[in-house]
Amino acid sequence: MTKTPLQFRHNGRDVALFVDGGVNLLVALRELIGDMTPKFGCGQGGCGACSVLIDGELHLSCLTLAETVNGRAVETLDGLKDGPNLHPLQRAFMEQFAAQCGYCTPGMLMAAKALLDRNPSPTRAEVVEAISGNICRCTGYEPIINAVLAAATSGRARA
Amino acid sequence: MLELRKDIFADERDDNLKEIGKGTQRQDMLGHVTGTSTYFDDHKLQGMLHLKVLRSPHAHARLRRIDTMEAERAPGVRRIIRGADVPINLNTLLSLINFGKDDEPSLAVDKVRYKGEPIVAVVADSPREAYEALAKVRVDYEPLPAVFDVEEALKPGAPVVNETYPKNTFVYHDVYDHQKLRFGDVERGFAEADHVLEQRYQMSPIEHAPTETNGSIAAPDTNGRYVVYTSTQALFFSLDTCAKILDVPSNTFHFIGGTVGGGFGGKVDTLTEPLAILGAMLTGRPVRYQLGREEEMQFGSPRGAERIYIKDGVMRDGRIVARKIRAYFDSGAYTRLSSYAVVKCVAHLPGPYTIPNVHGDVYCVFTNRTPATAMRGFGVTAMDFALECQMDKLAHLVGIDPMEFRILNAYRDGDMKAHRREAKNTALIECVQVAAEKAKWPLREEVKRMSSRTDGGGSRAAISPTPREPVPQRAAVSQQRTTYDRAPAATVQPPPPAPPTPPPPRPQAPSPSHGATRFSSVFGTRRR
Ligand code: FES
Ligand code: FES
């Protein structure tokens, strides 16, 4: 099978690889780049576990052809920390018990980041809307919503 | 923060709680929020191959011919695995504790018994090549009549689902086609009752739908062993199950797991590990077998469906005097854990209430549905749904507040439970009182003062006279065993002594093993 060359920014670092036609971004990130933070939950756009940011916008990597991110910037949970320092969202998720098995957490955090990046002071309803494409089967959504709101508050306090 | 009601049962403990009631950070939380918690699928091994299985499109069919010739020549295919390649292609999960007969193949050989049953596995260089090869496998099916309803399955002439159990019911102690509970005389109770209410309840199967699908990766290790990364909820249980199916000592395997992307009971069935390991054994390469979402939803085992009939006799003053229950657990095509769920259910009857006459018959029934498994309180949850619906209806019937009605009938310390254990450390009354308080539900002063620790025992500790029932004769061992069963037919055990009157619901295997004894000990657990 012929492979297509592909270059993009992955969490601020340039990566170059060759992909088979039809390979999705989730597989490219996990299997070719080795970034295991986006998760496979369904492969069909139903769960949000594979959520990543492409040029700052929330996308489902399982439904994104790898080739389409050529020349763009992809962010995953792996790039959320600032060196050893947790992002306010990560701290808030820890403090608010917003993860149980943790499998939905990478996607939840990216959905929440997409929200706070464009709207640092969301209402509860806006948080609910922002994570509505992300399924969590363990924690219950209340602690997750509370964590996002708490992160927004602490982010404002820092700014 | 948790609110602790230390006033309740204050004299039962020293007030030196160091952990309870205080927030403690989970040890795995940092991994979760940084995405570094390692799930089974986060291992990428050099030269890893991918395994996918062909699943039956029929709920019940004979397999006339399986032709894999074309699939074997498909690009990227390393190995085709068929039933004959599985060293011991017949197992039942609880055989590890000597409970039940082997009834489920890893890959179907002569028959498929539910839609989605695995028939052939393909190990290929990529998932895509595995799927493409599967599409080239030709199977000649002879569809058979199927049965999907638990009561239909018990009728004479119903299709035999699983030849290991020709009557479509699990067989307890080689004799009983169901589990019985007999405590007092329900018929007399009904005759005395002011009202009798009989209702039918149906619980659907429920899929756990974990966010991470079931899966595992098995890889040959340099010391002749195999390392297995798995999503299992039951690491050692799965390890031993694989050792049995693959016919090797259990120290052949190094299982690594514990970080599970949601389980809820749906990851105890060892669905993927045996074939992943076999693939690694046959190819000498790491093999990954991960269920897709559709496989997880359609063929991953659910909480089993239950059909429940409850007939209650109740007095005008609110006392329940008789409760008769007939229930059918839909095990699907194979046993897995439903046999155990039935035992647990019968031990739970008649719910947390003191009722002098109780009669229970609970069946583990085979149908051509997806095999059922564990899920959060299975065996008890669905029955409690039915019992509590029934409690509301009874309360309405006698015109008593439903909260008070439960308090009135609740177990108290010293009462005799229907399975002949004294009730200890009971707390239903206190739970209902607190629930009513939280819900701002008015209770009468007199009911608010009631306690689990007073007014129990005495006449409530008695076992009312229980009529004897004939004991069924043990059938000669004539179980039709399937062609791929390598184990010798079980030797005939001497018939067990006639059970005491009435037979207790705890399982007493004819020759109890250590495991079987431990298994029954679930009924002896106490809070203290
Ligand atoms: S894996 Fe992409 S939405 Fe579920
Ligand atoms: S924490 Fe398990 S799916 Fe959300």
XYZ file of C-alpha atoms and ligand atoms in Angstrom:
695
model
C 0.000 0.000 0.000
C 1.349 3.434 -0.871
C 1.952 5.692 2.080
C 1.372 9.394 2.304
C 3.936 11.690 3.943
C 2.499 13.837 6.667
C 3.872 16.652 8.838
C 2.164 18.464 11.660
C 2.792 20.017 15.053
C 2.111 17.641 17.917
C 1.939 19.416 21.261
C 4.287 22.108 19.996
C 6.795 19.751 18.399
C 7.107 19.001 14.679
C 6.471 15.421 13.678
C 6.788 13.763 10.283
C 5.490 10.347 9.389
C 4.088 8.181 6.612
C 0.537 6.923 6.867
C -1.547 4.386 4.972
C -4.570 5.763 3.198
C -7.614 5.667 5.450
C -5.662 5.748 8.722
C -7.354 7.961 11.257
C -5.662 10.473 13.525
C -6.292 8.361 16.631
C -4.299 5.456 15.194
C -1.599 7.812 13.891
C -1.181 9.424 17.311
C -1.233 6.189 19.293
C 0.518 3.732 17.040
C 2.822 5.858 14.910
C 3.738 8.690 17.277
C 3.268 6.742 20.516
C 1.072 9.313 22.249
C -1.266 7.051 24.214
C -3.288 9.821 25.837
C -6.189 9.840 23.345
C -8.232 6.685 23.936
C -10.237 4.360 21.722
C -13.760 3.934 23.028
C -15.815 3.357 19.923
C -14.083 4.434 16.731
C -17.335 5.846 15.483
C -17.746 9.270 17.039
C -19.956 8.160 19.894
C -17.904 8.523 23.063
C -15.401 11.382 22.901
C -12.567 9.380 24.510
C -10.376 10.203 21.493
C -10.975 13.991 21.637
C -8.039 16.213 20.636
C -7.622 19.842 19.618
C -6.750 20.678 16.015
C -5.697 24.312 15.661
C -7.372 24.891 19.019
C -10.693 23.367 18.013
C -12.158 20.211 19.515
C -12.185 17.173 17.184
C -12.779 13.448 17.450
C -9.500 11.915 16.321
C -11.181 8.602 15.454
C -13.249 10.349 12.787
C -10.417 12.520 11.476
C -8.335 11.196 8.592
C -4.699 11.549 9.601
C -3.841 13.162 6.278
C -6.162 16.094 6.986
C -3.971 17.447 9.804
C -1.040 18.056 7.490
C 0.532 21.390 8.434
C -1.809 21.933 11.375
C -1.323 21.879 15.159
C -2.652 18.928 17.166
C -2.917 19.081 20.954
C -3.553 16.089 23.189
C -3.653 15.586 26.932
C 0.061 14.778 26.753
C 0.711 18.470 26.092
C -1.572 19.908 28.740
C 0.939 20.100 31.582
C 3.394 22.948 31.672
C 6.603 21.058 32.419
C 6.072 19.476 35.817
C 3.159 21.789 36.606
C -0.379 20.562 36.199
C -2.846 22.652 34.211
C -5.616 24.163 36.417
C -8.054 21.715 34.799
C -5.903 18.754 35.830
C -5.633 20.047 39.399
C -9.363 20.648 39.557
C -10.144 17.153 38.212
C -7.931 15.699 40.949
C -9.441 17.779 43.711
C -13.056 17.313 42.661
C -12.833 13.532 42.161
C -13.721 14.016 38.512
C -12.321 10.666 37.345
C -12.920 7.116 38.404
C -11.555 4.632 35.869
C -9.924 7.536 34.050
C -10.615 6.286 30.549
C -12.830 9.206 29.540
C -10.584 11.712 31.310
C -8.199 12.591 28.443
C -11.156 13.402 26.192
C -13.004 15.277 28.942
C -9.961 17.402 29.694
C -9.482 18.320 26.035
C -13.172 19.196 25.652
C -12.917 21.329 28.788
C -9.733 22.990 27.561
C -11.363 23.863 24.248
C -14.141 25.521 26.208
C -11.967 27.493 28.650
C -9.619 28.639 25.879
C -12.458 30.394 24.114
C -14.613 31.173 27.158
C -12.695 31.543 30.456
C -15.880 32.157 32.494
C -18.421 29.616 31.323
C -21.778 29.086 32.952
C -22.777 25.647 34.187
C -24.961 25.224 31.114
C -22.043 26.065 28.850
C -19.890 23.452 30.582
C -22.632 20.856 30.158
C -22.878 21.744 26.480
C -19.100 21.599 26.037
C -18.734 18.049 27.417
C -21.967 16.742 25.920
C -20.043 14.726 23.325
C -18.014 12.940 25.984
C -19.380 9.842 27.665
C -18.332 8.922 31.176
C -19.673 5.607 32.449
C -18.209 5.769 35.977
C -17.877 9.101 37.665
C -21.172 10.756 36.952
C -21.101 14.119 35.255
C -21.626 16.346 38.310
C -18.051 16.111 39.659
C -16.708 16.695 36.140
C -18.853 19.803 35.642
C -17.842 21.065 39.089
C -14.179 20.514 38.257
C -14.396 22.489 35.023
C -16.134 25.348 36.834
C -13.537 25.240 39.619
C -10.714 25.330 37.064
C -12.311 28.342 35.397
C -12.434 30.134 38.749
C -8.840 29.267 39.657
C -7.654 30.212 36.156
C -9.229 33.640 36.564
C -7.662 34.027 39.999
C -4.226 33.336 38.540
C -4.658 35.649 35.574
C -17.665 15.732 52.399
C -19.420 12.663 53.676
C -21.875 13.295 56.470
C -21.588 10.570 59.068
C -24.605 9.819 61.252
C -22.592 8.776 64.260
C -25.664 8.860 66.484
C -26.941 5.693 64.825
C -25.479 2.555 66.439
C -23.090 4.790 68.406
C -22.427 2.015 70.941
C -21.306 -0.424 68.225
C -17.884 1.110 67.616
C -15.139 3.160 69.147
C -15.265 6.612 67.703
C -11.715 6.479 66.374
C -12.344 6.614 62.641
C -9.120 7.745 61.008
C -10.017 7.465 57.336
C -13.795 7.283 57.004
C -15.408 10.679 56.641
C -12.200 12.331 55.482
C -11.153 13.051 51.934
C -8.194 10.997 50.711
C -6.642 11.365 47.275
C -6.797 8.249 45.123
C -3.382 6.857 44.311
C -4.199 6.564 40.603
C -5.668 10.044 40.136
C -2.480 11.764 38.976
C -2.088 9.133 36.271
C -5.662 9.636 35.161
C -5.463 13.413 34.792
C -2.106 13.275 32.999
C -3.125 10.418 30.710
C -0.280 8.234 31.976
C -2.407 5.518 33.593
C -1.583 2.481 31.505
C -4.554 0.506 30.173
C -4.026 -2.790 28.375
C -4.157 -1.148 24.952
C -1.450 1.362 25.836
C 1.227 -1.270 25.279
C 2.725 -1.308 21.825
C 5.048 -4.199 21.280
C 7.512 -4.836 18.521
C 5.979 -6.969 15.773
C 2.538 -6.981 17.307
C -0.183 -8.812 15.371
C -3.929 -8.295 15.551
C -6.612 -10.892 16.184
C -10.236 -10.621 15.106
C -12.960 -13.258 15.240
C -15.713 -14.340 12.898
C -19.042 -14.235 14.710
C -22.187 -16.180 14.003
C -24.959 -14.259 12.261
C -27.439 -16.868 13.525
C -28.849 -17.324 17.023
C -28.851 -21.089 16.627
C -27.343 -23.093 13.796
C -25.405 -26.233 13.074
C -22.008 -25.655 11.478
C -21.892 -27.943 8.479
C -18.574 -26.766 7.083
C -16.041 -24.066 7.810
C -13.813 -23.224 4.846
C -10.814 -21.025 5.618
C -8.738 -21.801 2.515
C -9.156 -18.438 0.865
C -8.745 -16.565 4.156
C -5.443 -18.303 4.815
C -4.037 -16.936 1.561
C -5.272 -13.385 2.230
C -2.574 -10.667 2.535
C -1.112 -10.110 5.976
C -2.614 -13.253 7.513
C -0.264 -15.039 9.918
C -2.561 -17.676 11.295
C -6.144 -18.890 11.263
C -7.344 -20.397 14.542
C -10.219 -22.860 14.674
C -11.874 -24.715 17.525
C -9.660 -27.756 16.985
C -6.604 -25.568 17.704
C -7.819 -24.716 21.213
C -6.284 -27.289 23.578
C -9.352 -27.558 25.828
C -12.159 -26.074 23.824
C -14.810 -26.379 26.504
C -14.973 -24.520 29.765
C -17.283 -23.016 32.303
C -15.977 -20.073 34.299
C -16.886 -21.412 37.735
C -15.223 -24.770 37.103
C -12.316 -23.169 38.945
C -14.394 -23.630 42.088
C -15.953 -26.940 41.013
C -19.305 -25.432 40.203
C -21.071 -26.533 37.029
C -20.121 -28.454 33.929
C -17.917 -27.253 31.094
C -20.368 -26.005 28.497
C -18.796 -23.221 26.438
C -16.227 -23.518 23.640
C -13.719 -20.750 22.948
C -14.466 -21.209 19.224
C -17.650 -22.971 18.131
C -17.128 -26.309 16.423
C -20.364 -28.103 15.662
C -23.003 -25.557 16.574
C -23.502 -21.897 17.353
C -25.917 -21.088 20.138
C -26.168 -17.311 20.103
C -25.824 -14.536 17.572
C -22.248 -13.349 17.770
C -20.673 -16.574 19.002
C -17.016 -16.736 17.843
C -16.253 -19.410 15.238
C -12.872 -18.643 13.656
C -10.075 -16.267 14.675
C -7.670 -14.602 12.260
C -4.283 -13.271 13.340
C -2.924 -10.731 10.865
C -0.424 -7.909 10.565
C -3.102 -5.243 10.925
C -6.706 -5.134 12.142
C -7.781 -4.245 8.632
C -6.108 -7.292 7.101
C -7.660 -9.461 9.797
C -11.136 -8.142 8.936
C -10.512 -8.592 5.216
C -9.478 -12.202 5.777
C -12.527 -12.868 7.954
C -14.726 -11.777 5.078
C -13.198 -14.629 3.061
C -14.088 -17.377 5.552
C -16.989 -19.469 4.248
C -19.256 -21.100 6.801
C -22.114 -23.380 5.824
C -24.790 -22.896 8.472
C -27.881 -25.014 8.985
C -30.169 -22.694 10.923
C -31.968 -24.363 13.825
C -35.113 -23.271 15.645
C -34.132 -20.869 18.395
C -35.713 -20.015 21.729
C -35.485 -16.551 23.253
C -37.995 -16.707 26.096
C -37.180 -18.296 29.448
C -40.580 -19.886 29.944
C -40.773 -21.112 26.340
C -37.368 -22.728 26.825
C -38.736 -24.864 29.664
C -41.680 -26.235 27.703
C -41.489 -29.809 26.432
C -40.245 -29.897 22.857
C -38.370 -26.585 23.132
C -35.136 -26.493 21.115
C -32.179 -27.745 23.156
C -29.845 -24.763 23.387
C -26.841 -26.228 25.112
C -26.451 -30.021 24.983
C -24.555 -30.035 28.268
C -27.887 -29.146 29.879
C -30.537 -30.882 27.714
C -33.481 -29.540 29.716
C -32.371 -25.918 29.170
C -31.815 -25.413 32.898
C -28.640 -25.432 34.929
C -28.564 -28.524 37.155
C -27.681 -28.069 40.827
C -26.033 -30.941 42.706
C -26.704 -33.192 39.670
C -30.378 -33.304 40.685
C -32.240 -30.049 40.895
C -33.309 -28.047 37.863
C -33.726 -24.992 40.068
C -32.934 -23.587 43.499
C -35.641 -23.849 46.099
C -36.381 -21.974 49.271
C -38.999 -23.356 51.656
C -39.765 -21.603 54.938
C -43.122 -22.168 56.598
C -46.271 -22.815 54.624
C -47.206 -20.141 52.096
C -50.508 -21.763 51.173
C -51.662 -21.511 54.785
C -50.412 -17.939 54.822
C -52.441 -17.052 51.730
C -55.532 -18.652 53.284
C -55.170 -16.465 56.377
C -54.323 -13.257 54.506
C -56.783 -10.400 54.067
C -55.436 -9.651 50.582
C -53.436 -11.640 48.063
C -51.549 -9.830 45.291
C -49.826 -11.621 42.417
C -47.731 -9.724 39.873
C -45.322 -10.409 37.037
C -42.096 -8.438 36.556
C -39.603 -8.436 33.724
C -36.064 -7.078 33.888
C -34.286 -6.539 30.552
C -30.685 -7.448 29.881
C -28.402 -4.471 30.506
C -25.091 -3.857 28.782
C -22.317 -2.499 30.994
C -21.047 -0.336 28.129
C -17.632 0.372 29.655
C -15.846 3.242 27.930
C -12.878 0.950 27.283
C -13.921 -2.186 25.398
C -12.753 -5.650 26.493
C -9.357 -6.671 25.222
C -5.911 -8.043 25.853
C -2.402 -8.234 24.426
C -0.384 -11.437 24.867
C 3.309 -11.685 24.100
C 5.893 -14.467 24.302
C 8.437 -13.735 27.012
C 12.081 -14.748 26.827
C 11.730 -17.310 29.604
C 9.122 -19.461 27.857
C 6.321 -17.663 29.591
C 3.726 -15.288 28.171
C 3.087 -11.806 29.417
C -0.532 -10.733 29.115
C -1.771 -7.152 29.384
C -5.485 -7.314 29.967
C -8.577 -5.278 30.738
C -9.853 -8.018 33.057
C -11.470 -7.165 36.352
C -10.413 -10.534 37.731
C -6.719 -10.949 37.062
C -6.045 -14.293 38.725
C -9.415 -15.726 37.785
C -8.653 -14.942 34.132
C -5.132 -16.300 34.470
C -6.385 -19.643 35.812
C -9.139 -19.814 33.197
C -6.517 -19.377 30.467
C -4.293 -22.034 32.047
C -7.199 -24.461 31.930
C -8.282 -23.688 28.354
C -4.712 -23.713 27.020
C -3.802 -26.761 29.124
C -0.622 -25.359 30.640
C 0.441 -24.680 34.238
C -0.736 -21.306 35.465
C 2.851 -20.147 36.046
C 3.162 -20.030 32.249
C 1.491 -16.648 32.429
C 2.430 -13.262 33.764
C -0.803 -11.257 33.802
C -0.546 -7.492 34.070
C -3.677 -5.481 34.638
C -5.554 -3.618 37.284
C -6.068 -0.413 35.337
C -9.472 -1.083 33.846
C -11.378 1.433 31.743
C -14.690 0.680 33.417
C -15.869 -2.835 34.152
C -19.048 -3.028 36.224
C -18.958 -6.829 35.965
C -18.560 -7.005 32.204
C -14.842 -7.748 32.357
C -14.806 -10.961 34.376
C -15.624 -13.390 31.584
C -12.104 -13.830 30.169
C -13.534 -13.044 26.743
C -10.315 -12.219 24.911
C -7.285 -13.579 26.791
C -7.401 -17.268 25.777
C -7.389 -16.524 22.042
C -4.840 -13.717 22.347
C -2.455 -16.061 24.187
C -3.135 -18.920 21.784
C -2.399 -16.527 18.912
C 0.906 -15.626 20.561
C 1.713 -19.312 21.104
C 0.961 -20.199 17.480
C 2.755 -17.251 15.854
C 5.504 -16.533 18.371
C 4.571 -12.855 18.153
C 2.699 -10.437 20.408
C -1.018 -10.592 19.627
C -3.629 -7.956 20.411
C -7.327 -8.807 20.577
C -9.525 -5.820 21.280
C -13.302 -5.820 20.947
C -14.796 -3.083 18.807
C -17.647 -1.032 20.219
C -20.256 -2.954 18.260
C -18.851 -6.273 19.503
C -18.837 -4.941 23.049
C -22.458 -3.824 22.844
C -23.842 -6.752 20.862
C -21.815 -9.697 22.081
C -20.119 -8.657 25.304
C -22.160 -10.366 27.993
C -24.845 -8.212 29.658
C -26.590 -8.347 32.996
C -29.049 -11.196 32.442
C -32.757 -10.664 31.961
C -35.060 -11.993 34.687
C -38.729 -12.813 34.750
C -40.185 -12.740 38.228
C -43.588 -13.705 39.602
C -44.407 -12.600 43.141
C -47.511 -13.600 45.084
C -47.941 -12.012 48.500
C -50.464 -12.419 51.283
C -50.880 -9.297 53.421
C -52.996 -8.481 56.479
C -55.100 -5.347 56.793
C -52.704 -4.094 59.486
C -49.823 -4.247 56.980
C -48.049 -7.455 58.007
C -46.944 -9.594 55.060
C -47.721 -13.181 56.055
C -46.746 -15.117 52.943
C -44.525 -14.483 49.920
C -44.188 -16.883 46.998
C -41.675 -16.207 44.261
C -41.015 -17.937 40.972
C -38.213 -16.486 38.896
C -36.383 -17.350 35.694
C -32.889 -16.023 35.071
C -31.985 -15.816 31.401
C -28.461 -17.195 31.281
C -28.254 -16.949 27.503
C -26.588 -19.821 25.674
C -23.996 -20.692 28.318
C -23.714 -20.706 32.104
C -20.907 -18.205 32.816
C -22.047 -16.816 36.199
C -25.850 -17.042 36.116
C -25.907 -20.320 38.065
C -24.264 -18.484 40.927
C -26.577 -15.473 40.536
C -29.528 -17.791 41.166
C -27.977 -19.147 44.356
C -27.333 -15.627 45.567
C -30.877 -14.566 44.678
C -32.492 -17.412 46.612
C -30.406 -16.611 49.662
C -31.690 -13.048 49.432
C -35.386 -13.980 49.387
C -37.790 -12.612 50.539
C -35.824 -9.341 50.601
C -34.917 -7.574 53.850
C -38.246 -8.368 55.468
C -39.430 -10.748 58.150
C -42.160 -12.872 56.620
C -43.204 -16.116 58.351
C -43.991 -18.092 55.188
C -41.715 -17.889 52.162
C -41.549 -20.071 49.091
C -39.024 -19.541 46.313
C -38.272 -21.364 43.054
C -35.562 -19.798 40.905
C -34.361 -21.243 37.593
C -31.176 -20.623 35.608
C -32.490 -21.036 32.053
C -30.602 -21.411 28.764
C -31.883 -19.524 25.708
C -30.303 -18.523 22.386
C -29.423 -15.096 23.716
C -25.994 -13.621 24.464
C -24.634 -15.290 27.606
C -25.222 -13.143 30.680
C -22.687 -12.320 33.344
C -21.947 -10.349 36.483
C -23.122 -6.795 36.892
C -23.311 -4.792 40.087
C -25.305 -6.892 42.556
C -26.461 -9.375 39.925
C -28.889 -11.947 41.264
C -30.187 -9.434 43.760
C -30.659 -6.174 41.842
C -33.447 -7.281 39.507
C -35.187 -9.195 42.271
C -35.073 -6.106 44.464
C -36.578 -4.062 41.644
C -39.496 -6.503 41.586
C -39.760 -6.786 45.382
C -39.764 -3.040 45.965
C -42.334 -2.426 43.204
C -44.411 -5.081 44.928
C -43.914 -3.400 48.333
C -45.305 -0.138 46.952
C -48.303 -1.923 45.487
C -48.966 -3.771 48.751
C -48.702 -0.548 50.763
C -51.207 1.035 48.424
C -53.488 -1.991 48.711
C -53.687 -1.803 52.513
C -53.619 2.007 52.620
C -50.350 2.374 54.562
C -47.599 4.879 53.837
C -44.952 3.031 51.736
C -42.047 4.078 54.002
C -43.910 2.960 57.125
C -44.938 -0.227 55.360
C -41.283 -1.130 54.859
C -40.368 -0.269 58.436
C -43.266 -2.370 59.666
C -42.071 -5.452 57.787
C -38.291 -4.931 58.092
C -35.935 -7.510 59.591
C -34.909 -6.736 63.140
C -32.019 -8.160 65.119
C -32.830 -11.651 66.334
C -35.386 -12.440 63.621
C -35.089 -15.655 61.649
C -34.338 -15.111 57.982
C -35.919 -17.420 55.441
C -32.613 -19.178 54.798
C -32.390 -19.965 58.494
C -29.806 -17.533 59.679
C -30.487 -15.221 62.533
C -30.650 -11.599 61.411
C -27.842 -9.568 62.991
C -26.749 -5.971 62.653
C -29.860 -5.131 60.702
C -30.361 -1.503 59.740
C -33.201 -1.261 57.247
C -35.434 0.626 59.681
C -32.729 3.222 60.306
C -32.015 3.521 56.560
C -35.675 4.179 55.806
C -35.883 6.686 58.661
C -32.866 8.611 57.377
C -34.138 8.445 53.783
C -37.521 9.798 54.893
C -35.850 12.580 56.831
C -33.680 13.575 53.856
C -36.664 13.477 51.519
C -38.727 15.445 54.060
C -41.211 12.595 54.006
C -43.396 12.700 57.114
C -43.291 9.626 59.345
C -45.485 9.194 62.400
C -43.661 9.763 65.737
C -44.255 6.152 66.696
C -42.596 4.949 63.488
C -39.687 7.361 63.924
C -38.967 5.745 67.296
C -38.850 2.186 65.934
C -35.470 0.492 65.895
C -33.849 -2.533 64.298
C -32.558 -3.476 67.717
C -35.829 -3.747 69.587
C -38.823 -6.026 69.285
C -36.975 -8.601 67.147
C -36.510 -12.271 68.012
C -39.024 -14.121 70.191
C -41.786 -15.476 68.015
C -40.075 -13.798 65.065
C -37.102 -16.098 65.564
C -39.207 -19.218 65.008
C -39.225 -21.349 61.900
C -42.868 -22.080 61.235
C -43.777 -25.690 60.362
C -42.717 -26.380 56.804
C -44.387 -29.095 54.715
C -42.085 -31.727 53.259
C -41.773 -32.136 49.528
C -40.714 -35.209 47.561
C -37.053 -35.174 46.601
C -36.420 -35.756 42.892
C -34.426 -38.832 41.996
C -30.923 -38.279 40.786
C -30.829 -39.128 37.104
C -28.180 -41.531 35.899
C -25.372 -39.513 34.385
C -26.357 -39.463 30.756
C -25.414 -35.919 29.907
C -24.896 -35.702 26.237
C -21.386 -34.419 25.977
C -20.203 -32.536 22.953
C -17.786 -34.070 20.507
C -14.986 -31.700 21.376
C -15.092 -32.443 25.071
C -11.843 -34.164 25.937
C -12.563 -34.696 29.606
C -13.760 -38.166 30.579
C -17.447 -38.326 31.479
C -17.992 -37.625 35.159
C -18.174 -40.706 37.301
C -21.487 -41.356 38.982
C -21.555 -40.047 42.519
C -23.621 -41.864 45.137
C -26.914 -40.052 45.617
C -26.731 -37.409 48.317
C -28.563 -38.050 51.556
C -32.147 -36.813 51.453
C -31.931 -33.108 52.190
C -33.121 -32.083 55.617
C -36.608 -30.631 55.746
C -36.729 -28.189 54.136
C -33.656 -28.184 51.919
C -31.512 -25.177 52.687
C -30.642 -23.046 49.672
C -26.913 -23.185 50.174
C -25.107 -25.328 47.627
C -23.630 -28.485 49.074
C -21.691 -30.236 46.378
C -21.714 -34.023 46.746
C -17.956 -33.931 47.263
C -17.241 -30.386 48.294
C -13.839 -29.121 47.333
C -12.103 -26.375 49.182
C -13.297 -23.974 46.515
C -16.905 -25.094 46.705
C -16.935 -24.618 50.452
C -15.517 -21.158 50.182
C -18.079 -20.425 47.522
C -20.985 -21.214 49.827
C -19.458 -19.109 52.521
C -20.966 -16.071 50.799
C -24.073 -16.898 52.751
C -22.293 -16.768 56.063
C -20.896 -13.283 55.717
C -21.830 -10.991 58.512
C -21.096 -7.427 59.164
C -19.039 -8.285 62.200
S -13.259 6.708 20.004
Fe -13.625 8.537 18.961
S -15.594 9.110 19.661
Fe -15.303 7.165 20.572
S -14.114 7.723 34.677
Fe -14.600 5.815 33.700
S -15.539 6.503 31.901
Fe -15.281 8.363 32.987
